[in-house]
Coordinates of C-alpha atoms in Angstrom, one line a residue:
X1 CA 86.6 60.1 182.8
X2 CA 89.0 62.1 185.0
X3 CA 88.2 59.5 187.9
X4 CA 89.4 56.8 185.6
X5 CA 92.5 58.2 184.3
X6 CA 93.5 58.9 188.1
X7 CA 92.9 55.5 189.1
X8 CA 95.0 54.2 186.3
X9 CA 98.1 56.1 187.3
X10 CA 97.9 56.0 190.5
X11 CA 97.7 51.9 189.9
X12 CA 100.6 52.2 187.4
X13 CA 102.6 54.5 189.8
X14 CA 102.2 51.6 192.7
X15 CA 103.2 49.0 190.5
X16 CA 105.9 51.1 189.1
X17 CA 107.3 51.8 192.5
X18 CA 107.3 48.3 193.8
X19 CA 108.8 47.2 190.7
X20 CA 111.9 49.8 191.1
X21 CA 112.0 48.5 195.1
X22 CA 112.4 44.9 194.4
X23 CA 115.4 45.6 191.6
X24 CA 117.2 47.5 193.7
X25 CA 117.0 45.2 196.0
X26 CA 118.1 42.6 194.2
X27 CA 120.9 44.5 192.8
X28 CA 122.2 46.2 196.3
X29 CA 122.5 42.1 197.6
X30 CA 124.2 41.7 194.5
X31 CA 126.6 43.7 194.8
X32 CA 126.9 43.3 199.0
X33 CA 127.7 39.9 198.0
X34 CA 130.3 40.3 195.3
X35 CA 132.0 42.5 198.2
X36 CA 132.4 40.0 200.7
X37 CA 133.7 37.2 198.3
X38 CA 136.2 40.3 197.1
X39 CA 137.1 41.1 200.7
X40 CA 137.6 37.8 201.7
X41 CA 139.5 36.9 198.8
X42 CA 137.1 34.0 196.9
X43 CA 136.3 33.7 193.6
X44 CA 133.6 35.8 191.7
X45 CA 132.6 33.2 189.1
X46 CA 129.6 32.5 190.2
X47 CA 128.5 36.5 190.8
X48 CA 127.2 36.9 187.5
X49 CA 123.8 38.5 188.8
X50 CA 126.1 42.0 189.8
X51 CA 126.2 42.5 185.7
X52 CA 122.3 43.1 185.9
X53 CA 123.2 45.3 189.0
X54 CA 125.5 47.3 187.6
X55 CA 122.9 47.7 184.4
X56 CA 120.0 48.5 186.8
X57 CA 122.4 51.5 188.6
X58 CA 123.2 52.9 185.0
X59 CA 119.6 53.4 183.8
X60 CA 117.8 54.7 186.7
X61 CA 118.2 58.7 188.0
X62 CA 119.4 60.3 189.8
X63 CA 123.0 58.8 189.1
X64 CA 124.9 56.5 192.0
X65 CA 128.2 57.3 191.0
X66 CA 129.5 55.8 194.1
X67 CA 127.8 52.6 193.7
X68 CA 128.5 52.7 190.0
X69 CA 132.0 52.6 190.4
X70 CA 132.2 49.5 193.0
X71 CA 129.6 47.8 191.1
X72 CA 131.8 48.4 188.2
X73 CA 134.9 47.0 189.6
X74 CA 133.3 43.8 190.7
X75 CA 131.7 43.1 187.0
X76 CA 135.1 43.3 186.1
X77 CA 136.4 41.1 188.4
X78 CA 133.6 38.8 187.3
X79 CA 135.1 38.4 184.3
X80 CA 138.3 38.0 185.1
X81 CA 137.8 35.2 187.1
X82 CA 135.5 33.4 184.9
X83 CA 138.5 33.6 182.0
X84 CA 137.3 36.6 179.9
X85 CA 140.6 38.5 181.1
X86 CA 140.4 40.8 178.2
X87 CA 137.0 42.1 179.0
X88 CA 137.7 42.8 182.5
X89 CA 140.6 44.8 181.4
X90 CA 138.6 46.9 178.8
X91 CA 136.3 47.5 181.8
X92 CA 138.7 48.7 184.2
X93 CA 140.9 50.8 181.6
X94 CA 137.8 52.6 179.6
X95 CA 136.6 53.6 183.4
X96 CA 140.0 54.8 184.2
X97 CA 140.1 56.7 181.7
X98 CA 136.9 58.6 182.4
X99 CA 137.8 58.2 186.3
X100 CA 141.5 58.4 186.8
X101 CA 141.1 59.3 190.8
X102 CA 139.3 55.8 191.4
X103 CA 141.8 54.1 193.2
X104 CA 140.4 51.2 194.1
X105 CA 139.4 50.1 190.3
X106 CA 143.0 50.8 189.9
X107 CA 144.6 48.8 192.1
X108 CA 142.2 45.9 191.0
X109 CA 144.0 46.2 187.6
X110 CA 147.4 46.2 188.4
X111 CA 146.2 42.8 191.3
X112 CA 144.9 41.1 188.2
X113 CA 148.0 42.2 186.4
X114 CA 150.3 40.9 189.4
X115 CA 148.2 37.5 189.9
X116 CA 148.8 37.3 186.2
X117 CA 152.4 37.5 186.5
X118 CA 152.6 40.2 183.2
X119 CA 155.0 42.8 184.7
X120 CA 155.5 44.5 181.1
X121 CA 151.6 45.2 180.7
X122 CA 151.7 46.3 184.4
X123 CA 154.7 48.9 183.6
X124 CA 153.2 49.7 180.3
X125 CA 150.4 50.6 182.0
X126 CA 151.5 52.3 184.6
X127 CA 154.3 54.9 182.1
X128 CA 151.4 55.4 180.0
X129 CA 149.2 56.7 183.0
X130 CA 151.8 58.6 184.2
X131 CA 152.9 59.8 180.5
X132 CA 149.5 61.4 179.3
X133 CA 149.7 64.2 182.6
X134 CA 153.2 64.8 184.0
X135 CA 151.0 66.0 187.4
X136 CA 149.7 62.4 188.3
X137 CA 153.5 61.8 189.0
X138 CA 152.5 60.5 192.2
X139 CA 154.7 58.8 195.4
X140 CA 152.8 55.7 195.4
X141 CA 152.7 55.8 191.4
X142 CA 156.3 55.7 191.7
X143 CA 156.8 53.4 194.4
X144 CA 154.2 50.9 192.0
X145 CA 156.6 51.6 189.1
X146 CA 160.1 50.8 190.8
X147 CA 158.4 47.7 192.3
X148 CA 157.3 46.7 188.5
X149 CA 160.5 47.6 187.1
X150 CA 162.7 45.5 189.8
X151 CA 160.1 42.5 188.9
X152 CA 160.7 42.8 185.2
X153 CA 164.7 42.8 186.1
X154 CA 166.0 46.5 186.3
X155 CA 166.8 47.3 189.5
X156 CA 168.7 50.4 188.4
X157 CA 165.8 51.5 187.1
X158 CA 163.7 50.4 190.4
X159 CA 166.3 52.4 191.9
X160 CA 166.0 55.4 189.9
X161 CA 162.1 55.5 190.6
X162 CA 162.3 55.1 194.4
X163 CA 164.9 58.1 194.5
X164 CA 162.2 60.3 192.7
X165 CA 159.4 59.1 194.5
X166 CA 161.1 59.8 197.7
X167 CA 161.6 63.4 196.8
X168 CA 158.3 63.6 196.3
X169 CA 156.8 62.3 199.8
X170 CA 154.2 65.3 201.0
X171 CA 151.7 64.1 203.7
X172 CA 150.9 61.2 206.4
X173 CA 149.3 59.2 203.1
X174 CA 153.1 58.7 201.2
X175 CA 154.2 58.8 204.9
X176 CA 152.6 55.9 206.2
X177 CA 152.9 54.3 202.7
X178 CA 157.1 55.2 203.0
X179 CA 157.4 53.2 205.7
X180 CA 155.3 50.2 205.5
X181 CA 156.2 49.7 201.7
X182 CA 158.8 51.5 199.9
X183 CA 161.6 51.8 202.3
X184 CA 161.1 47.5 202.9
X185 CA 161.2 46.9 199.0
X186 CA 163.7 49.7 198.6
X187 CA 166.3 48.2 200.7
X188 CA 165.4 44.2 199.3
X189 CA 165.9 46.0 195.5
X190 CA 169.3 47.5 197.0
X191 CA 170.1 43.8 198.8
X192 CA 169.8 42.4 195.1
X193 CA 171.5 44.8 193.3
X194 CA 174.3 43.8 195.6
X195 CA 174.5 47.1 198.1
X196 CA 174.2 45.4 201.0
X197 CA 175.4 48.5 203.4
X198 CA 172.7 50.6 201.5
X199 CA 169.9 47.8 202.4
X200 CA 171.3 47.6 205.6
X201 CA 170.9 51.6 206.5
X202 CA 167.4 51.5 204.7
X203 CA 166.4 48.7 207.0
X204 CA 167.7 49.9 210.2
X205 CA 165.6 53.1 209.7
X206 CA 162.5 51.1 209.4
X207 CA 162.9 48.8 211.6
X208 CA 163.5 51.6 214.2
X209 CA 160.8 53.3 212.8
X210 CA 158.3 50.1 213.7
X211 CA 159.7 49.2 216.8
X212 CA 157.6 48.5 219.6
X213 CA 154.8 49.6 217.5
X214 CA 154.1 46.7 214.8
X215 CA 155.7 43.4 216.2
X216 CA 154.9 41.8 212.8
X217 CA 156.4 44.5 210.7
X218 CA 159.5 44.5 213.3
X219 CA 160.2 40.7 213.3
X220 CA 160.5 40.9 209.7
X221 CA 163.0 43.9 209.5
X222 CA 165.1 41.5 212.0
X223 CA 164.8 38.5 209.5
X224 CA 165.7 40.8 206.5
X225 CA 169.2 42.4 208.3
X226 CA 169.5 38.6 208.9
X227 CA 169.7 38.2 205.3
X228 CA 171.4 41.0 204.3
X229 CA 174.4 40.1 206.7
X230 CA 174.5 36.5 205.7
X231 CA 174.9 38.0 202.3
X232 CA 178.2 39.7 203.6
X233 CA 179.2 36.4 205.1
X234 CA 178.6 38.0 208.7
X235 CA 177.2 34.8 210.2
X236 CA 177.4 35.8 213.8
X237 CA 175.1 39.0 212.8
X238 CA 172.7 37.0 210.9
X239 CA 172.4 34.7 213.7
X240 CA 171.4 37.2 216.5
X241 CA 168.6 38.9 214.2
X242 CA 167.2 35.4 213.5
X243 CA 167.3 34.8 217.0
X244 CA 165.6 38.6 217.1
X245 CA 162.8 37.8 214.6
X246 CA 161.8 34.6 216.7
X247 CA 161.9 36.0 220.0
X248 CA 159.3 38.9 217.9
X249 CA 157.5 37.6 215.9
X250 CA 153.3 37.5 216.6
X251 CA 150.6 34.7 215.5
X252 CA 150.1 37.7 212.5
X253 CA 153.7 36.7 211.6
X254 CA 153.1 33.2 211.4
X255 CA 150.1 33.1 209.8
X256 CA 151.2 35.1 206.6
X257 CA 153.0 32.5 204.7
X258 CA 155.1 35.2 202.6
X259 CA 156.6 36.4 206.0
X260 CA 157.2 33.0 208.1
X261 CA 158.4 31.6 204.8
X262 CA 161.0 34.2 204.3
X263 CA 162.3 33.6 207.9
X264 CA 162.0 29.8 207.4
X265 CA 164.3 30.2 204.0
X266 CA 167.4 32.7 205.9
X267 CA 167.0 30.5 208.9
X268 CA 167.6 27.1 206.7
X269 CA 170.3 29.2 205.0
X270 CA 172.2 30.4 207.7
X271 CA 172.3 26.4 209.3
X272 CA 174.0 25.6 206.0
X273 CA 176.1 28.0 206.2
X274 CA 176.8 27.6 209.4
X275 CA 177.1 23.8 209.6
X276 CA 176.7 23.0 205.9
X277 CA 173.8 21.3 206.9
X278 CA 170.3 21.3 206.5
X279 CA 167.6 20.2 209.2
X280 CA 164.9 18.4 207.1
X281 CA 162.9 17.8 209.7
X282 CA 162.8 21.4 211.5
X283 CA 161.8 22.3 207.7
X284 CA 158.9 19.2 207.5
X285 CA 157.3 20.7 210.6
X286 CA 157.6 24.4 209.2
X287 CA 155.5 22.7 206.1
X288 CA 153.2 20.5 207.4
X289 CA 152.4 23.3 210.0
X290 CA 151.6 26.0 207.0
X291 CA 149.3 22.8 205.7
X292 CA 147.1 22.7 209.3
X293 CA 147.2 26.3 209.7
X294 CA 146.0 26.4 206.1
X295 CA 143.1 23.7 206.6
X296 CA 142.4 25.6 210.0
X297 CA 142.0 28.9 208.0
X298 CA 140.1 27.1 205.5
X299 CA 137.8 25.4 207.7
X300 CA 137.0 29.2 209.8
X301 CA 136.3 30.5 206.0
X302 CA 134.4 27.8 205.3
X303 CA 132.4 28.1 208.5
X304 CA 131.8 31.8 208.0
X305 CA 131.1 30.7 204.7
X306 CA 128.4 28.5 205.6
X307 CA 126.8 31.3 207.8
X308 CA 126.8 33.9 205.0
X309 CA 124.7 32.0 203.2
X310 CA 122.5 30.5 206.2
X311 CA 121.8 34.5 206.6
X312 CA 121.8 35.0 202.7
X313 CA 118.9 32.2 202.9
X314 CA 117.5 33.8 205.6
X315 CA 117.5 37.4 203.8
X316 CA 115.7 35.5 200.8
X317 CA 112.9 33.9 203.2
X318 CA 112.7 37.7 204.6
X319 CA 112.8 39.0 200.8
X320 CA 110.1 36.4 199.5
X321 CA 107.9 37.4 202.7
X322 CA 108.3 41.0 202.0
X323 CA 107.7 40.3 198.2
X324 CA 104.3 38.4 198.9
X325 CA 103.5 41.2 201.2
X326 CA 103.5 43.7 198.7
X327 CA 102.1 41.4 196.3
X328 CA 99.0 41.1 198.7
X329 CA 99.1 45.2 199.0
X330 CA 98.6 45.0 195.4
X331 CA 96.0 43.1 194.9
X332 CA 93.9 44.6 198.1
X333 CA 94.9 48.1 196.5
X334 CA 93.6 47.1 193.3
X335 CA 90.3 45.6 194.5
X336 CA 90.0 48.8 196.7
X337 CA 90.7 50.9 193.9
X338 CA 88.4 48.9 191.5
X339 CA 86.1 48.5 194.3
X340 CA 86.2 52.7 194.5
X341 CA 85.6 53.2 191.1
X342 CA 82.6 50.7 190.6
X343 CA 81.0 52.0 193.3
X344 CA 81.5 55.7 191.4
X345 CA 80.5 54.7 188.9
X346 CA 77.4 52.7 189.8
X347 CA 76.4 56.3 192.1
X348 CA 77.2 58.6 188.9
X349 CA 75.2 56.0 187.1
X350 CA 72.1 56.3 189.6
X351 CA 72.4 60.0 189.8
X352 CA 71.9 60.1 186.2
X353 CA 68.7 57.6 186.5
X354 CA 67.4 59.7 189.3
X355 CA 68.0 62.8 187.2
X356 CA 66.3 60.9 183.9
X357 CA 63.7 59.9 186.2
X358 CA 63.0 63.5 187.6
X359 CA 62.7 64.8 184.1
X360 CA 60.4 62.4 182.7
X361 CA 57.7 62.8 185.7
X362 CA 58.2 66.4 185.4
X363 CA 57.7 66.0 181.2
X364 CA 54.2 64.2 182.5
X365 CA 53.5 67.2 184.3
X366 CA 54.0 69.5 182.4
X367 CA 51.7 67.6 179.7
X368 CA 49.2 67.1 181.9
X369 CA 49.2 71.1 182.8
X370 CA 49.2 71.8 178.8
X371 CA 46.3 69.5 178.6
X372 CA 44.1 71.4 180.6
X373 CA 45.3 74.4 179.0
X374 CA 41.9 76.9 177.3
X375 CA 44.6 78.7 175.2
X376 CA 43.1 79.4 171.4
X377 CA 46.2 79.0 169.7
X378 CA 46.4 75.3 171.2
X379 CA 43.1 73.8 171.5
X380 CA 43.6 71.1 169.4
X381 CA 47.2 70.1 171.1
X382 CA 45.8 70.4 174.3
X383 CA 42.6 67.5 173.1
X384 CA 44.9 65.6 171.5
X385 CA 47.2 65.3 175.0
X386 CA 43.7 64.8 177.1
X387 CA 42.9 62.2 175.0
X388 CA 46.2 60.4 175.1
X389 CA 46.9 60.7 178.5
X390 CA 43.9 59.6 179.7
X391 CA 44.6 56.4 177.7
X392 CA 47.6 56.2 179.9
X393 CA 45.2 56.9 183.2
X394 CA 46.9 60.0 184.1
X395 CA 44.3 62.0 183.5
X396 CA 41.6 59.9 185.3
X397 CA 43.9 60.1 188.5
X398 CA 44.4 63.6 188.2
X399 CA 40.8 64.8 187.9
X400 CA 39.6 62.2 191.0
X401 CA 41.6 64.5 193.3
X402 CA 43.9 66.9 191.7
X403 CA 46.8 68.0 193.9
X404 CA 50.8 67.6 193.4
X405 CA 50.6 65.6 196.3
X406 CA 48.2 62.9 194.7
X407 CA 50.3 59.5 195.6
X408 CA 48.3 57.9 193.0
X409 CA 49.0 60.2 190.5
X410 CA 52.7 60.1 191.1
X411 CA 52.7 56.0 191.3
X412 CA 51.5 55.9 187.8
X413 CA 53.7 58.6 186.4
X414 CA 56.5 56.4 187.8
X415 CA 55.0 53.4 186.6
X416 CA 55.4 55.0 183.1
X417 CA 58.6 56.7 183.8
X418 CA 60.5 53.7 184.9
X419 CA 59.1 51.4 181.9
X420 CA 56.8 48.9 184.4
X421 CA 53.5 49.4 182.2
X422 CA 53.5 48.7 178.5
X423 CA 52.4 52.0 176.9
X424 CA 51.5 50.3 173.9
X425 CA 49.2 48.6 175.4
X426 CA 47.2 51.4 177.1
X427 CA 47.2 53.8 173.9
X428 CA 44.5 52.7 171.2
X429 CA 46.5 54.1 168.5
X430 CA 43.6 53.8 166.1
X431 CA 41.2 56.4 168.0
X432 CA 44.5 58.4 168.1
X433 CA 44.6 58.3 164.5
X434 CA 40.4 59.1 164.0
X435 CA 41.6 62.3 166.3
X436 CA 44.5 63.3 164.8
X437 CA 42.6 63.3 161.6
X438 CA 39.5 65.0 163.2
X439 CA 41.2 67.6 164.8
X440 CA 44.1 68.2 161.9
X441 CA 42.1 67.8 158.9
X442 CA 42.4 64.5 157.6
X443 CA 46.2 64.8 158.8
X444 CA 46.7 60.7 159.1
X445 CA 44.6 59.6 156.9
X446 CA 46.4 61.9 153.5
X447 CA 49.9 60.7 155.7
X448 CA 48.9 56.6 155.4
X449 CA 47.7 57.7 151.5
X450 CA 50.8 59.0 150.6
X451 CA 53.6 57.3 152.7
X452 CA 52.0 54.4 154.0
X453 CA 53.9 51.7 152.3
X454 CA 57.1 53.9 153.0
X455 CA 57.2 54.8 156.1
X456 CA 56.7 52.0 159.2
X457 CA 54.0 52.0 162.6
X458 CA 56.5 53.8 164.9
X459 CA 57.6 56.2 162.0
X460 CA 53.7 57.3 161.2
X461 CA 53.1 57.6 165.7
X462 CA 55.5 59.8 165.9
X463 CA 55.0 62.3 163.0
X464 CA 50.8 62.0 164.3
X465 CA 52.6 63.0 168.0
X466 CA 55.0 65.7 166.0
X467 CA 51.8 67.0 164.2
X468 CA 50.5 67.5 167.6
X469 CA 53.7 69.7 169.1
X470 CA 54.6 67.1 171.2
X471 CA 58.3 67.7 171.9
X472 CA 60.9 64.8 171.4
X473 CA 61.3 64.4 175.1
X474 CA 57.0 64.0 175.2
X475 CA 57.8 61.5 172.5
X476 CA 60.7 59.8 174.2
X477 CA 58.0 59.3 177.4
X478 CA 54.6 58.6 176.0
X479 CA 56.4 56.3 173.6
X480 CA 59.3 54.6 176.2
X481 CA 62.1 55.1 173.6
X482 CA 65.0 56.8 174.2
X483 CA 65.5 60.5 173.0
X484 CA 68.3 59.2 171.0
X485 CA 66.1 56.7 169.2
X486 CA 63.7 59.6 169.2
X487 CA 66.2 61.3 166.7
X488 CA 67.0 58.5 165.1
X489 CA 63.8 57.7 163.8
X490 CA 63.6 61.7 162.5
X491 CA 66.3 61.3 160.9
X492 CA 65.6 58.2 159.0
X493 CA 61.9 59.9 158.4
X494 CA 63.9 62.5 156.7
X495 CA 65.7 60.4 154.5
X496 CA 63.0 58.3 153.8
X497 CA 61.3 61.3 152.4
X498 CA 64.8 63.0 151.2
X499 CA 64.6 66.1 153.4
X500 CA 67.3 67.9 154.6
X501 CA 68.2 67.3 158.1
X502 CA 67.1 70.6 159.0
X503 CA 63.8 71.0 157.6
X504 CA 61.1 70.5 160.0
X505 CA 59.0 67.3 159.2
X506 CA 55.3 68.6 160.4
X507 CA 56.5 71.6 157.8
X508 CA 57.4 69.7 155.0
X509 CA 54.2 67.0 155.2
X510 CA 51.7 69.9 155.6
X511 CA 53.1 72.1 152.7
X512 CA 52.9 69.0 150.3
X513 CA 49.4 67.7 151.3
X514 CA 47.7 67.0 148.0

């Protein structure tokens, strides 16, 4: 029994196992694959399997907080780009709440806020953050505020924000943020608030600051004090740091359509200014060359595109492979293991024969010793046994040339052991009967008289063999039934006669013999 419940776990622990190996497989490609449509910018709509990710990640231990919190994110942009806005910002702002440090989920609510043009929800959100703990009062909370509240149309307020959150400026993070972010929109919120010398100063620091160093971020600090001087009418100025931002400018320039836009605009600006003029053409050729560069960019996403999923399919040929492999483990491990425990069993099952086997020749023995016992007190057992066994042959075998070694002897007691002679047709059950009665007064002969039409043939045999102390195991052997049917039989002699269970039947017949 202990072999069995073993094998059973063990199978349900393999199964188990490879069970938990494929879902988190699935689930980790999932959510790989939500990534790269994230970083590269493409839609999530059809990601819908990195819901049952997220689901597998929340119910298995020990806890991936990690991966929780991306996978997270990305069910929320799931939603939000198949329509169910709402949900995906329920999502984002109930895990917020519980995880305020997770910036990344934070700045994919206040991108789906921005995409969705609502400023008020994004400034809403953002005072309400900073509201509830006065500590969170953060630079880049406050640069992310003053940007929100120039958008919604209060750039003294934008002002007011960027003045705190300079103040507030403490390591190489809000340093490296200060420069590539704040100061830039700081001076543009000044430029259109209508301080022009303020924007100017702001964007003279930067664009020292980036000089030489970023030729992207330094072409467009030349085409922004281009602007701010052709807002103060300085034409010649505006001029030289157009000329400045096209002498700088790098392909990253160009190819970031915010950026070669703006310098496209103050360039077509300061012609008609200039000339009061504007070159259609020159502007054509600016479009139509966003629309190649844009079908060229498209066409290299498209391409890696294409090879994503020629290695996704690849991944699920591997997967399948790997899936059938284990499935084949499985099977062999079962038919090993079932294999293992029929051949257990079958060996237990022989042992026990053996065993069974053992006692039953040795029950023959030991008859065949008590039949040649002289003893007084069991003369008549003893004649009764000689007489029986040598019904069976045993006896005749024994006396021809009586040694344990006799081969003969031992063939027959296995012959009768093992069921391959008929016993009932060796023992003459009527001149057991005339002996029974001869040796135990009339014992048979008063049984048939009084219980003959109650009790049955095998139910009469074996109160004759009880009458002459032949054990149930004797019984079980002269008689090839089992001990168990051995018992049975006594016990439905006892009913029969409506004895207790534990009065002895040999007892009971002999005290009532009338």
């Amino acid at each position: 029994m202990r072999m069995k419940i073993y094998i059973l776990c063990l199978s349900l622990l393999v199964v188990s196992c490879s069970a938990y190996n494929n879902d988190k497989q699935k689930a980790d490609e999932s959510i790989r694959r939500a990534l790269q449509h994230e970083m590269e910018g493409a839609s999530l709509s059809e990601d819908d399997d990195i819901v049952t990710a997220l689901e597998f990640y929340k119910r298995h231990e020990p806890t991936d907080t990690t991966t929780i919190m991306t996978a997270t994110r990305l069910v929320a942009s799931y939603y939000w780009w198949v329509g169910e806005k709402t949900k995906a910002y329920e999502i984002l702002e109930r895990y917020l709440k519980e995880y305020p440090d997770d910036d990344e989920s934070r700045y994919a609510l206040l991108n789906f806020l921005v995409l969705d043009g609502d400023y008020n929800k994004m400034e809403h959100y953002l005072m309400q953050s900073m509201s509830a703990d006065d500590s969170i009062r953060s630079f880049r909370k406050l640069h992310e505020l003053a940007v929100v509240k120039f958008y919604n149309g209060d750039s003294d307020g934008a002002i007011a924000y960027y003045d705190e959150a300079f103040n507030l400026a403490k390591d190489a993070e809000d340093s490296t943020l200060m420069w590539r972010l704040a100061l830039p929109a700081y001076s543009d919120i000044l430029s259109s608030a209508g301080d022009q010398r303020g924007a100017i100063e702001i964007r003279e620091k930067v664009l020292e600051h980036d000089r030489g160093n970023n030729l992207t971020e330094e072409a467009l600090s030349y085409a922004s004090l281009a602007w701010y001087h052709l807002q103060l009418k300085d034409l010649a100025t505006a001029r030289h740091y157009v000329e400045l931002a096209q002498a700088t400018k790098d392909e990253t320039f160009d190819n970031d359509l915010s950026r070669a836009g703006y310098l496209q605009v103050v360039k077509l600006l300061l012609d008609y200014a200039e000339t009061s003029n504007v070159d259609v053409k020159e502007w054509g050729l600016f479009v139509n060359g966003l629309g190649d560069k844009a079908m060229v960019a498209q066409k290299i996403t498209d391409a890696k595109r294409e090879a994503n999923w020629r290695l996704e399919e690849k991944n699920m040929q591997i997967t399948i492979q790997r899936q059938k492999e284990q499935m084949l483990f499985l099977a062999l491990t079962f038919v090993m293991l079932f294999a293992i425990m029929g051949l257990l069993l079958w060996l237990r099952n022989r042992k026990s024969k053996l065993i069974e086997k053992e006692e039953v020749i040795d029950t023959l023995r030991k008859l065949l010793s008590e039949s040649s016992d002289a003893a007084d007190g069991n003369k008549n057992d003893c004649f009764f046994k000689k007489i029986l066994l040598q019904q069976l042959g045993v006896i005749r075998l024994a006396t021809s040339n009586p040694t344990s070694a006799n081969l003969a002897l031992l063939k027959r007691m296995k012959e009768i052991s093992n069921q391959e002679v008929d016993v009932d047709s060796l023992l003459n059950w009527n001149d057991l009967y005339q002996t029974i009665d001869y040796i135990y007064d009339g014992f048979y002969t008063s049984l048939i008289k009084r219980f003959g039409t109650t009790l049955n043939d095998k139910e009469i045999q074996l109160c004759c063999l009880l009458r002459a102390n032949f054990s149930t195991k004797e019984i079980s052997v002269v008689t090839q039934q089992s001990i168990r049917t051995v018992y049975q039989r006594k016990s439905t002699i006892r009913q029969t006669l409506h004895m207790s269970e534990a009065e002895d039947i040999v007892t009971f017949l002999c005290n009532n013999n009338s």
